[in-house]
Coordinates of C-alpha atoms in Angstrom, one line a residue:
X1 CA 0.0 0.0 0.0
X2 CA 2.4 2.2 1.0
X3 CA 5.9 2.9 -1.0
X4 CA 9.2 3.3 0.0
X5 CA 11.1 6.1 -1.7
X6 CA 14.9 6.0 -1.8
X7 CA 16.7 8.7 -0.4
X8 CA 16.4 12.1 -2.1
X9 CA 18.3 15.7 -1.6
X10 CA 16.8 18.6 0.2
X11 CA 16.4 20.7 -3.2
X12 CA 13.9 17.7 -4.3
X13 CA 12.0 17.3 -1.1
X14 CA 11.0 21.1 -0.8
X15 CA 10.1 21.6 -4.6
X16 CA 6.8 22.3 -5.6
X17 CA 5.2 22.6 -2.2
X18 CA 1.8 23.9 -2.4
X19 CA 0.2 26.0 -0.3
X20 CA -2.9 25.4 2.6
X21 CA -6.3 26.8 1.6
X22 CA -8.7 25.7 4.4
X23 CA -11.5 23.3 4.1
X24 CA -15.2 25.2 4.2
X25 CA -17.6 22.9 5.0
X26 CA -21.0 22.8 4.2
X27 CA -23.8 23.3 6.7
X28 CA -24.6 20.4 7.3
X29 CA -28.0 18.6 5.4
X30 CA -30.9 16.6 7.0
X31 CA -29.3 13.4 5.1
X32 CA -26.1 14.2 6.8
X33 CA -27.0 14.6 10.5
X34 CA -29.1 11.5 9.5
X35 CA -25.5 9.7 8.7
X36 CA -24.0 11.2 11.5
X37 CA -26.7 9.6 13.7
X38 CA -26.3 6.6 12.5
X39 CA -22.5 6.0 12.7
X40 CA -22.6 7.5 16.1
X41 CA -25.2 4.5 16.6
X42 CA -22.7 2.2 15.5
X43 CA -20.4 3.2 17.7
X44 CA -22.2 3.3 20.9
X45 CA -20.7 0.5 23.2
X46 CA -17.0 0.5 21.2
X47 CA -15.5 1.5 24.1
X48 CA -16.2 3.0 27.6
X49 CA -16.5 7.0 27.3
X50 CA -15.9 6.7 31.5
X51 CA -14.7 3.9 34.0
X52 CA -15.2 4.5 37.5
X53 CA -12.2 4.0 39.2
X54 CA -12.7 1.1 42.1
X55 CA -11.3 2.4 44.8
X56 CA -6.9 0.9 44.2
X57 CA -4.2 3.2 43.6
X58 CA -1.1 1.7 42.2
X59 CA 2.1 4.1 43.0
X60 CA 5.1 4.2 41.6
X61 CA 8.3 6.8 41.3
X62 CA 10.4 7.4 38.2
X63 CA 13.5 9.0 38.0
X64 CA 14.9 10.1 35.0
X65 CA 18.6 10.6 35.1
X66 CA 21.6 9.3 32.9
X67 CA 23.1 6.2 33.6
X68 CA 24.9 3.2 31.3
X69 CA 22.8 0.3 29.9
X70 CA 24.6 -2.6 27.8
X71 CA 23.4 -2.4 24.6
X72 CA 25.8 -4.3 22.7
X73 CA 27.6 -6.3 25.2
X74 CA 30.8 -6.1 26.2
X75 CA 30.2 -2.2 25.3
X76 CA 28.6 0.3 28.3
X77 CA 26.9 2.8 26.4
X78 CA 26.0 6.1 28.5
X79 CA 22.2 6.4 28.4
X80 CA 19.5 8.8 30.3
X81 CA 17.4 5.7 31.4
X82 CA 14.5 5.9 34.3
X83 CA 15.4 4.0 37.4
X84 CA 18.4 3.0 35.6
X85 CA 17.0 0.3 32.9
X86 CA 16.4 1.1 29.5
X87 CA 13.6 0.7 28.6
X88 CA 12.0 1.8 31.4
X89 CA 9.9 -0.5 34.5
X90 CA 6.8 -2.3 33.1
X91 CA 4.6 -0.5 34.5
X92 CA 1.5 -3.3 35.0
X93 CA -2.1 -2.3 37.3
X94 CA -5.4 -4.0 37.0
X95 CA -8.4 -2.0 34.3
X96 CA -10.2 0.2 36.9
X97 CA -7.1 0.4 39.3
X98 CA -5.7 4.4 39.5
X99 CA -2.1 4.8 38.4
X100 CA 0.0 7.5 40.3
X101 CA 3.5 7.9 39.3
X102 CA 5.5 10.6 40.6
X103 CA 8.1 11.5 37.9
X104 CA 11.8 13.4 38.4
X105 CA 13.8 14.9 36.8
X106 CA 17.9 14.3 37.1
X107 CA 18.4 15.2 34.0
X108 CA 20.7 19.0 32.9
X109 CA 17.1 19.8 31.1
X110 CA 13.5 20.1 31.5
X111 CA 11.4 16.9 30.8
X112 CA 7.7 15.8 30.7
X113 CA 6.2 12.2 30.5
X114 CA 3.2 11.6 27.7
X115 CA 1.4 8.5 28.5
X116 CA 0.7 7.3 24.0
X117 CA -2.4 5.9 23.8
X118 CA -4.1 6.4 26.8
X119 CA -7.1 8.4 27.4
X120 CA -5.9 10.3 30.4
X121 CA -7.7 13.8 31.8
X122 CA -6.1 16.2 29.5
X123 CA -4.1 17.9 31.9
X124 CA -2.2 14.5 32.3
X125 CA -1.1 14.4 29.0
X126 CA 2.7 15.7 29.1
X127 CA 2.7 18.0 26.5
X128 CA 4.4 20.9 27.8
X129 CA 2.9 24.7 26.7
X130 CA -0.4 22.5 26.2
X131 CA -1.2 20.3 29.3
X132 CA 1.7 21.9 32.2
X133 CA 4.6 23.3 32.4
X134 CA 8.0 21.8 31.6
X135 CA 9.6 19.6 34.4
X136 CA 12.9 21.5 35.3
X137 CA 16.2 19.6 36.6
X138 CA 15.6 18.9 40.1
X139 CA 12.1 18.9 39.9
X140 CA 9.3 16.3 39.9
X141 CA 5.2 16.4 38.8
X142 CA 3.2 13.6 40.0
X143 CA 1.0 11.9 37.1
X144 CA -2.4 10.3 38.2
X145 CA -5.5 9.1 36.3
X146 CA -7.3 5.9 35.6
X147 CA -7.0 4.4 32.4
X148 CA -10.5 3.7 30.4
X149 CA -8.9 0.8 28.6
X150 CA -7.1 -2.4 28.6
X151 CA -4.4 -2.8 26.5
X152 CA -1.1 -2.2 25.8
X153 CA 0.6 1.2 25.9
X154 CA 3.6 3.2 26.4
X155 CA 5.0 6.6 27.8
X156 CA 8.2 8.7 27.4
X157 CA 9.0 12.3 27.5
X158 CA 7.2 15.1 25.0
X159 CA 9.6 17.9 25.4
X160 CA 13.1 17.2 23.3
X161 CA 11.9 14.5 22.1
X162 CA 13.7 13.5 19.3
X163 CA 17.1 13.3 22.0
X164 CA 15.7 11.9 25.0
X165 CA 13.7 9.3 23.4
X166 CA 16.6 8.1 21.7
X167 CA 18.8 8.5 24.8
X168 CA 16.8 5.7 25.9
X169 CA 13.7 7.1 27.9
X170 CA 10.5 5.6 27.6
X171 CA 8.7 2.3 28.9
X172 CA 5.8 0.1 28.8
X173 CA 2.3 0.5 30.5
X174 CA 0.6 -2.5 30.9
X175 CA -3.1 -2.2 31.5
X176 CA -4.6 -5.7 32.5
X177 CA -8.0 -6.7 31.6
X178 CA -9.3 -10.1 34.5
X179 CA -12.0 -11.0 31.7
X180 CA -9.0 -11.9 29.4
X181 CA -7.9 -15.2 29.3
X182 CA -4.4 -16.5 31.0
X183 CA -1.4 -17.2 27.9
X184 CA 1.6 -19.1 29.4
X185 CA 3.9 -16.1 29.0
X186 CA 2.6 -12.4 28.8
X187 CA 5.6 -10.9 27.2
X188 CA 6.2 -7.2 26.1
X189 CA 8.8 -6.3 23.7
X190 CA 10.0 -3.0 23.1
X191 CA 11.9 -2.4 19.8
X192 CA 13.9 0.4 18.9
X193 CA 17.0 1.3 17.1
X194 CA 20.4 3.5 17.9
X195 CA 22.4 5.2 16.1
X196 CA 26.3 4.1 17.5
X197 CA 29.3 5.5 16.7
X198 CA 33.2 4.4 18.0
X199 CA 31.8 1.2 19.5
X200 CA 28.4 1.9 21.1
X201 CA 28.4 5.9 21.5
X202 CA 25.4 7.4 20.8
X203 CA 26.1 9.7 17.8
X204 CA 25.3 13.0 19.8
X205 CA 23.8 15.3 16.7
X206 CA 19.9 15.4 16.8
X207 CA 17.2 16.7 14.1
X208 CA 20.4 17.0 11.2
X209 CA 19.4 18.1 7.9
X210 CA 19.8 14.8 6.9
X211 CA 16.7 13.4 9.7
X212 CA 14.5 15.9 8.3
X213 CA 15.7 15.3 5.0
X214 CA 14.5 12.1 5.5
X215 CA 12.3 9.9 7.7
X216 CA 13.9 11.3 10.4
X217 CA 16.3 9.3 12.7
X218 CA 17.2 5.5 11.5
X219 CA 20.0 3.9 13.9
X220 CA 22.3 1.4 12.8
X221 CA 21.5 -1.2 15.8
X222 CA 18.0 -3.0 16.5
X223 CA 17.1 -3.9 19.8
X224 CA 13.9 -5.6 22.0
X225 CA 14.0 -4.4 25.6
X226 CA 17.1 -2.7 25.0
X227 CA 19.5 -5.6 24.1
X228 CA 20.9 -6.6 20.6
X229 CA 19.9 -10.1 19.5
X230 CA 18.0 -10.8 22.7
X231 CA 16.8 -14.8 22.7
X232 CA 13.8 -15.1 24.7
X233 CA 12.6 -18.8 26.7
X234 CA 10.1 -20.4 25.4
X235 CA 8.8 -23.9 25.8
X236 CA 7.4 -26.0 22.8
X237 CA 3.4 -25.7 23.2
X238 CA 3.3 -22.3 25.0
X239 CA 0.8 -20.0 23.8
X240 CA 2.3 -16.6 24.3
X241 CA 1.1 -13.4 24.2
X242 CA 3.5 -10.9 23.0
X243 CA 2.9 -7.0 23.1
X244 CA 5.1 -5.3 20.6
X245 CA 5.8 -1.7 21.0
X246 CA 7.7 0.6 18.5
X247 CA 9.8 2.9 20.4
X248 CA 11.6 4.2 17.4
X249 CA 12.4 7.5 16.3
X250 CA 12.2 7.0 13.1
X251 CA 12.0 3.4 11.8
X252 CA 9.2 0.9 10.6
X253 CA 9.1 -2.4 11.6
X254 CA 7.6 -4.8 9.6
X255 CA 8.2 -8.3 12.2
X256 CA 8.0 -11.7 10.6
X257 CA 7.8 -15.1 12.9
X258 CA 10.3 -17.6 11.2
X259 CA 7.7 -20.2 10.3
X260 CA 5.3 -19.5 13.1
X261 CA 1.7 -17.8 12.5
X262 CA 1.2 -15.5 15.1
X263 CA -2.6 -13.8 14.9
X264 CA -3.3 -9.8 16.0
X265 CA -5.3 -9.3 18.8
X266 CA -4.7 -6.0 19.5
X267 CA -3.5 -2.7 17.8
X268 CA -2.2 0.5 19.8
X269 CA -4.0 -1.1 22.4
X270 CA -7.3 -1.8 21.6
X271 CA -8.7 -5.3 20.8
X272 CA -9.3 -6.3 17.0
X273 CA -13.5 -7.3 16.1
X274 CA -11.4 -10.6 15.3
X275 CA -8.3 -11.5 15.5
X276 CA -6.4 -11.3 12.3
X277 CA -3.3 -12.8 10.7
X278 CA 0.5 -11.2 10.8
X279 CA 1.3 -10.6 7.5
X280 CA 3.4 -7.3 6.4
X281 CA 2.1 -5.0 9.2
X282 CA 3.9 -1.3 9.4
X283 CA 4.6 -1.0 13.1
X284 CA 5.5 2.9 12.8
X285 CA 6.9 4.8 16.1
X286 CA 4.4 4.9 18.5
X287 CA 2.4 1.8 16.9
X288 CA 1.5 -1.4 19.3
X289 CA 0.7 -5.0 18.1
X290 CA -0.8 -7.6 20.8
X291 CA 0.0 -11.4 19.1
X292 CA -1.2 -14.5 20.1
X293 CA 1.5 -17.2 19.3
X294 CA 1.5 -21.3 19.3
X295 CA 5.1 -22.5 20.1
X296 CA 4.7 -25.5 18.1
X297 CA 5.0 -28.8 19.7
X298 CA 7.7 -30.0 17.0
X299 CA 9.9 -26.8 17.6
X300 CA 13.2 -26.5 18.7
X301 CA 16.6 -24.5 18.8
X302 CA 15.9 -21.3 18.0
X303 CA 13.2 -19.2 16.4
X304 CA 14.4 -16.0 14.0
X305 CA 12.1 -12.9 14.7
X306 CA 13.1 -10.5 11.2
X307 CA 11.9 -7.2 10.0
X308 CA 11.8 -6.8 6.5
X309 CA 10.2 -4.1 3.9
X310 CA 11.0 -0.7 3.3
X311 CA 14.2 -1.1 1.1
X312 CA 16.3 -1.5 4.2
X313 CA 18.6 -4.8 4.3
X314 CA 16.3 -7.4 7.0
X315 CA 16.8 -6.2 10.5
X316 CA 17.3 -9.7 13.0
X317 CA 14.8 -8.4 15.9
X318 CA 15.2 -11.7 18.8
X319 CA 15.6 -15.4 18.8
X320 CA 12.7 -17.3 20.1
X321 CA 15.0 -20.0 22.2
X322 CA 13.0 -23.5 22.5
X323 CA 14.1 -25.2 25.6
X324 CA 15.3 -29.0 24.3
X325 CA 13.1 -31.7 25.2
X326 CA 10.4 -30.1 27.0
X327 CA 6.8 -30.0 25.8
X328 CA 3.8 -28.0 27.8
X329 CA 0.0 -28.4 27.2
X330 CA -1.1 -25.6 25.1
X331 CA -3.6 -23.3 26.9
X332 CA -7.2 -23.5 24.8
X333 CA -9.4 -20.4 24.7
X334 CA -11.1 -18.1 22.4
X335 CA -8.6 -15.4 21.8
X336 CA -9.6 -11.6 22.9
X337 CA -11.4 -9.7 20.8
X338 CA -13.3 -6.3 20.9
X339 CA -17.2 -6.8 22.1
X340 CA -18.3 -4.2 19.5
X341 CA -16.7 -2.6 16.6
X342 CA -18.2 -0.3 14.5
X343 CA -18.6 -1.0 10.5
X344 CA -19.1 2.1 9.5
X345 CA -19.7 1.6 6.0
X346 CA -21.3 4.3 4.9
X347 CA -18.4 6.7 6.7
X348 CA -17.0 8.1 3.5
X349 CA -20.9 9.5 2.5
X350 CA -20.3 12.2 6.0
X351 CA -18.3 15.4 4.9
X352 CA -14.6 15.8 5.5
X353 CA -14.5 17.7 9.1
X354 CA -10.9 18.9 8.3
X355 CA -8.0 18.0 5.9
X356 CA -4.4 18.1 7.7
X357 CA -2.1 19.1 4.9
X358 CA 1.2 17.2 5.5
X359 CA 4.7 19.0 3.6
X360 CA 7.8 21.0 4.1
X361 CA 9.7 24.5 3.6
X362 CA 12.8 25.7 4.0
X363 CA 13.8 27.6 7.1
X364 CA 13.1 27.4 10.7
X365 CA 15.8 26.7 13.2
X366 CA 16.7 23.4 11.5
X367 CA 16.8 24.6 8.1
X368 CA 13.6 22.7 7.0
X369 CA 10.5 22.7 9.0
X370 CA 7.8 20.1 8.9
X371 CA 4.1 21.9 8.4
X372 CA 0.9 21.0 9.2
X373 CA -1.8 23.8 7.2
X374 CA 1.2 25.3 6.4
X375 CA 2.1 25.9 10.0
X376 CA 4.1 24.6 12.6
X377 CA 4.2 24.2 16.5
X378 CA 1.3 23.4 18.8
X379 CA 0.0 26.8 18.7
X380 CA -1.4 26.0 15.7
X381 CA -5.1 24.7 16.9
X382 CA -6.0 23.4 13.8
X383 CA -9.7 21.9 14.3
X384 CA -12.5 21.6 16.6
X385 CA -14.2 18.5 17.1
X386 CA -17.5 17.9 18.5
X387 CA -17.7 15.9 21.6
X388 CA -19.5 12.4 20.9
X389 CA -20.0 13.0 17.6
X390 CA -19.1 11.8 14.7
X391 CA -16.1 13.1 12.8
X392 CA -13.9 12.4 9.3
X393 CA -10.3 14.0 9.4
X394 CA -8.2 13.5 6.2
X395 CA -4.4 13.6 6.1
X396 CA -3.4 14.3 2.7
X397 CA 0.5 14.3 2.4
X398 CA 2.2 16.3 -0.3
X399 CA 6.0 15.6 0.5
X400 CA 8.0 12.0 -0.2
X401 CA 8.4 11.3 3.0
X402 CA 6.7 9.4 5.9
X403 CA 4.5 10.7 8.3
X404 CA 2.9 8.4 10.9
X405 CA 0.8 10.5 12.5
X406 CA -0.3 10.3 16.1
X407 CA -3.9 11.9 17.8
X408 CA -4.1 12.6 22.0
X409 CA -6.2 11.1 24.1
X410 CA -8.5 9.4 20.8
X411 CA -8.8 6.6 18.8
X412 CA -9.9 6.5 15.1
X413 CA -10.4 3.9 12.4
X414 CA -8.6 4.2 8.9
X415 CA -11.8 4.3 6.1
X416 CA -9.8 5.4 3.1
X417 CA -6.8 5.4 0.9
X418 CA -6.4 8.0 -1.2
X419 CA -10.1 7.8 -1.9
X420 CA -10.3 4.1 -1.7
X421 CA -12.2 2.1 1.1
X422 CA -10.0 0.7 3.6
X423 CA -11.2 -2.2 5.3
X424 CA -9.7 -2.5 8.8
X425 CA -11.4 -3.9 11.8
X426 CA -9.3 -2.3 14.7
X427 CA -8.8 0.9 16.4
X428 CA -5.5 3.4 15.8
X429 CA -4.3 6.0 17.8
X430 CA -0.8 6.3 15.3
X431 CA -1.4 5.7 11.2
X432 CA 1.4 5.4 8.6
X433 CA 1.0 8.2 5.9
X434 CA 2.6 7.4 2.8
X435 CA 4.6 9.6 0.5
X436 CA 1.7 11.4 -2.0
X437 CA -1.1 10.1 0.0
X438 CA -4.1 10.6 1.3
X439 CA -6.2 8.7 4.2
X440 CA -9.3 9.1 5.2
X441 CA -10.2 8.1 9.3
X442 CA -13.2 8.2 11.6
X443 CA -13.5 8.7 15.1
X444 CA -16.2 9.9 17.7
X445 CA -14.4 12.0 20.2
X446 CA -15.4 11.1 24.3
X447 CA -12.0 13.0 25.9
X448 CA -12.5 17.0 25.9
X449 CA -9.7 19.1 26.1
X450 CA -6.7 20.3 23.5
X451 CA -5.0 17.4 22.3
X452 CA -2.0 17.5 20.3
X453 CA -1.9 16.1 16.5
X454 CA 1.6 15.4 15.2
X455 CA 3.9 13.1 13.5
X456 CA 5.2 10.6 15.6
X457 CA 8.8 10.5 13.4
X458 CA 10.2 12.6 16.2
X459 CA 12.8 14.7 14.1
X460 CA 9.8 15.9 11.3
X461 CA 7.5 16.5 14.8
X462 CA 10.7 18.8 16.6
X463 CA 10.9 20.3 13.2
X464 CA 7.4 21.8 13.5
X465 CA 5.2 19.2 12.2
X466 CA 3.0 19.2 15.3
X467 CA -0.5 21.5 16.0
X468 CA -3.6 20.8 18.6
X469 CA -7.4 20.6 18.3
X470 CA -9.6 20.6 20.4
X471 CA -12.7 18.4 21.6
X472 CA -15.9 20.2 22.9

């Protein structure tokens, strides 16, 4: 769906950008708040727009400070890591328990933490000049809110992103449904890459011409929970549930199972309608997958993991290590899926709310900044969504790069590629843009508040390609 451009100059990637005229939209007919009736319809009962909380509060303290993690061993590679692991603590607490973390800050600069993916109250959200104020060296916020969902999600800074990410801050939150059946492991992965230099330095430039010149940051190393060529236990038989999260700041993952079949359950947290095969999935920055994997009975040795796609060489991700001579029973159960998922078929008949104009122009403080209307920066509110109803955003991207881009505190479901029904039965809250395309997405909004909108490659992001809109 989605092409792979090789790598061009600056001069190309700026030419011919076109400028933002903004979307007028019609008032709206009887036919169409008809429509918009009915897909909201369709929607009730997706997910919960409130959870009462029940009365637990999980508490935990992050420190973010530099410390050295071994990346490539024998190598120590200096790293800003909380509580001295990289990635971070899995963070795990029951749906309906209340998360507090209290989160500081040994670090020479200001920090926040974002919590991607989860519907927190808005002034929870990290985003500093949108939610609260930076978090200055030697200082600490306390985070605390009670996730809506079950799933898989993540959290890492939203203030210099593009260096402390990559410096190795960010972790896993683990939000634990009792409904859901029991797998013999529960395993989360965290991919990411780094770019070394002299060994297994971190090459200390950030957002270079040649990032935004590009899809931002691609490292030369891959890792899963911060370790090159990790090989995980497993036992022949084991059903395993493996959460994948894409910590990148640049890269796309495309994981492969070396002769296993491993079916999505989940994507950026949310439960499929049905549970769907692996095959070719773009795991962008920010982007989650939730598999449900069969160790079969015959294996042994060890099990490649791969990445391929992309015109990029294939990227080993793990080994899946089969312990010799040892066979399990294989847990038996229906697999999780979502209770309700909209169709939506006749989405694309409702009016295009707003079109996001994704491209490029020269200057800023980087050289090249990353626009979104022609704009840059969070201070560009560039929509207003109605609360609980039903809305249809557009991306249309007019550079050749990639731009997966991420919405706060909502999920949405992809309905079109450039113009073309999409057919997806899961939620997003991060969606690959192409170079030259144009998707189409859906969502009903139940979070108010000012939510940022912004490409999840963190160099185009830093660059400018970030703006807000809000819910009301």
């Amino acid at each position: 769906m989605i092409k792979f451009p090789g790598p061009i100059t600056v001069s190309v990637l700026l030419t011919g950008l076109l400028t933002f005229s903004e979307f007028a939209a019609a008032t709206p007919s009887a036919d169409t708040a008809v429509l918009a009736q009915q897909l909201e319809q369709e929607f009730n009962g997706a997910y919960s727009e409130r959870l009462d909380p029940v009365g637990k509060v999980r508490s935990f303290e992050l420190t973010a400070a530099p410390a050295e993690w071994g990346v490539v061993p024998p190598y120590r590679t200096a790293v800003w890591a909380y509580n001295g692991t990289v990635p971070g603590p899995v963070l795990r607490i029951k749906l309906g328990e209340t998360l507090r973390v209290k989160l500081t800050n040994k670090l020479a600069q200001s920090t926040t933490m974002h919590w991607h993916g989860i519907r927190v109250p808005n002034a929870m959200d990290g985003v500093p000049g949108v939610t609260q104020p930076p978090i200055k060296p030697g200082g600490s916020f306390t985070y605390q809110f009670t996730p809506k969902d079950a799933g898989t999600f993540w959290f890492h800074p939203h203030l210099n992103s593009p260096e402390q990410i990559e410096r190795g801050l960010h972790g896993a939150l683990i939000v634990e449904d009792s409904k859901e059946p029991r797998y013999s492991q529960d395993l989360v992965w965290v991919m990411d890459d780094w770019l070394f230099e002299n060994g297994a330095s971190i090459y200390g430039q950030f957002v270079t011409g040649h990032d935004l010149a590009h899809d931002g940051r691609w490292g030369n190393v891959v890792t899963v929970n911060g370790k090159y060529l990790p090989s995980i236990p497993v036992k022949a038989g084991e059903r395993l549930r493996i959460r994948l999260i894409n910590a990148a700041n640049g890269r796309v993952f495309s994981p492969e199972f070396d002769g296993l079949s491993p079916k999505v359950i989940a994507v950026d947290g949310m439960p499929a309608g049905a549970p769907f095969p692996l095959s070719r999935f773009n795991l962008a920055p920010g982007n989650r997958l939730d598999l449900d994997l069969v160790i079969p009975k015959e294996a042994a040795g060890q099990l490649l993991v791969v990445s391929n796609r992309f015109g990029r060489s294939q990227q080993t991700l793990a080994f899946l290590d089969v312990a010799a001579k040892t066979v399990v029973k294989t847990p038996t159960f229906e697999p999780p899926k979502a209770a309700h998922f909209p169709a939506w078929t006749e989405a694309l008949a409702a009016p295009v709310a707003h079109e996001f104009i994704l491209n490029a122009e020269r200057g800023g403080p980087y050289g090249i900044s990353w626009t979104i209307d022609g704009k840059t920066g969070h201070e560009n509110v560039a929509a207003t969504l109605p609360y609980g109803k039903f809305s249809r955003l557009r991306y249309t991207n007019k550079s050749g790069r990639l731009h997966p881009m991420h919405l706060h505190g909502q999920f949405f479901k992809l309905l079109a590629v450039d113009g073309e029904p999409a057919q997806e039965n899961f939620w997003r809250d991060t969606l690959l843009v192409g170079p030259k395309q144009s998707v189409d997405v859906g969502l009903v909004p139940l979070d108010k508040g000012l939510w940022a909108n912004h490409c999840h490659i963190l160099e185009h992001a830093e660059a400018g390609m970030m703006s807000t809109f809000k819910v009301e």
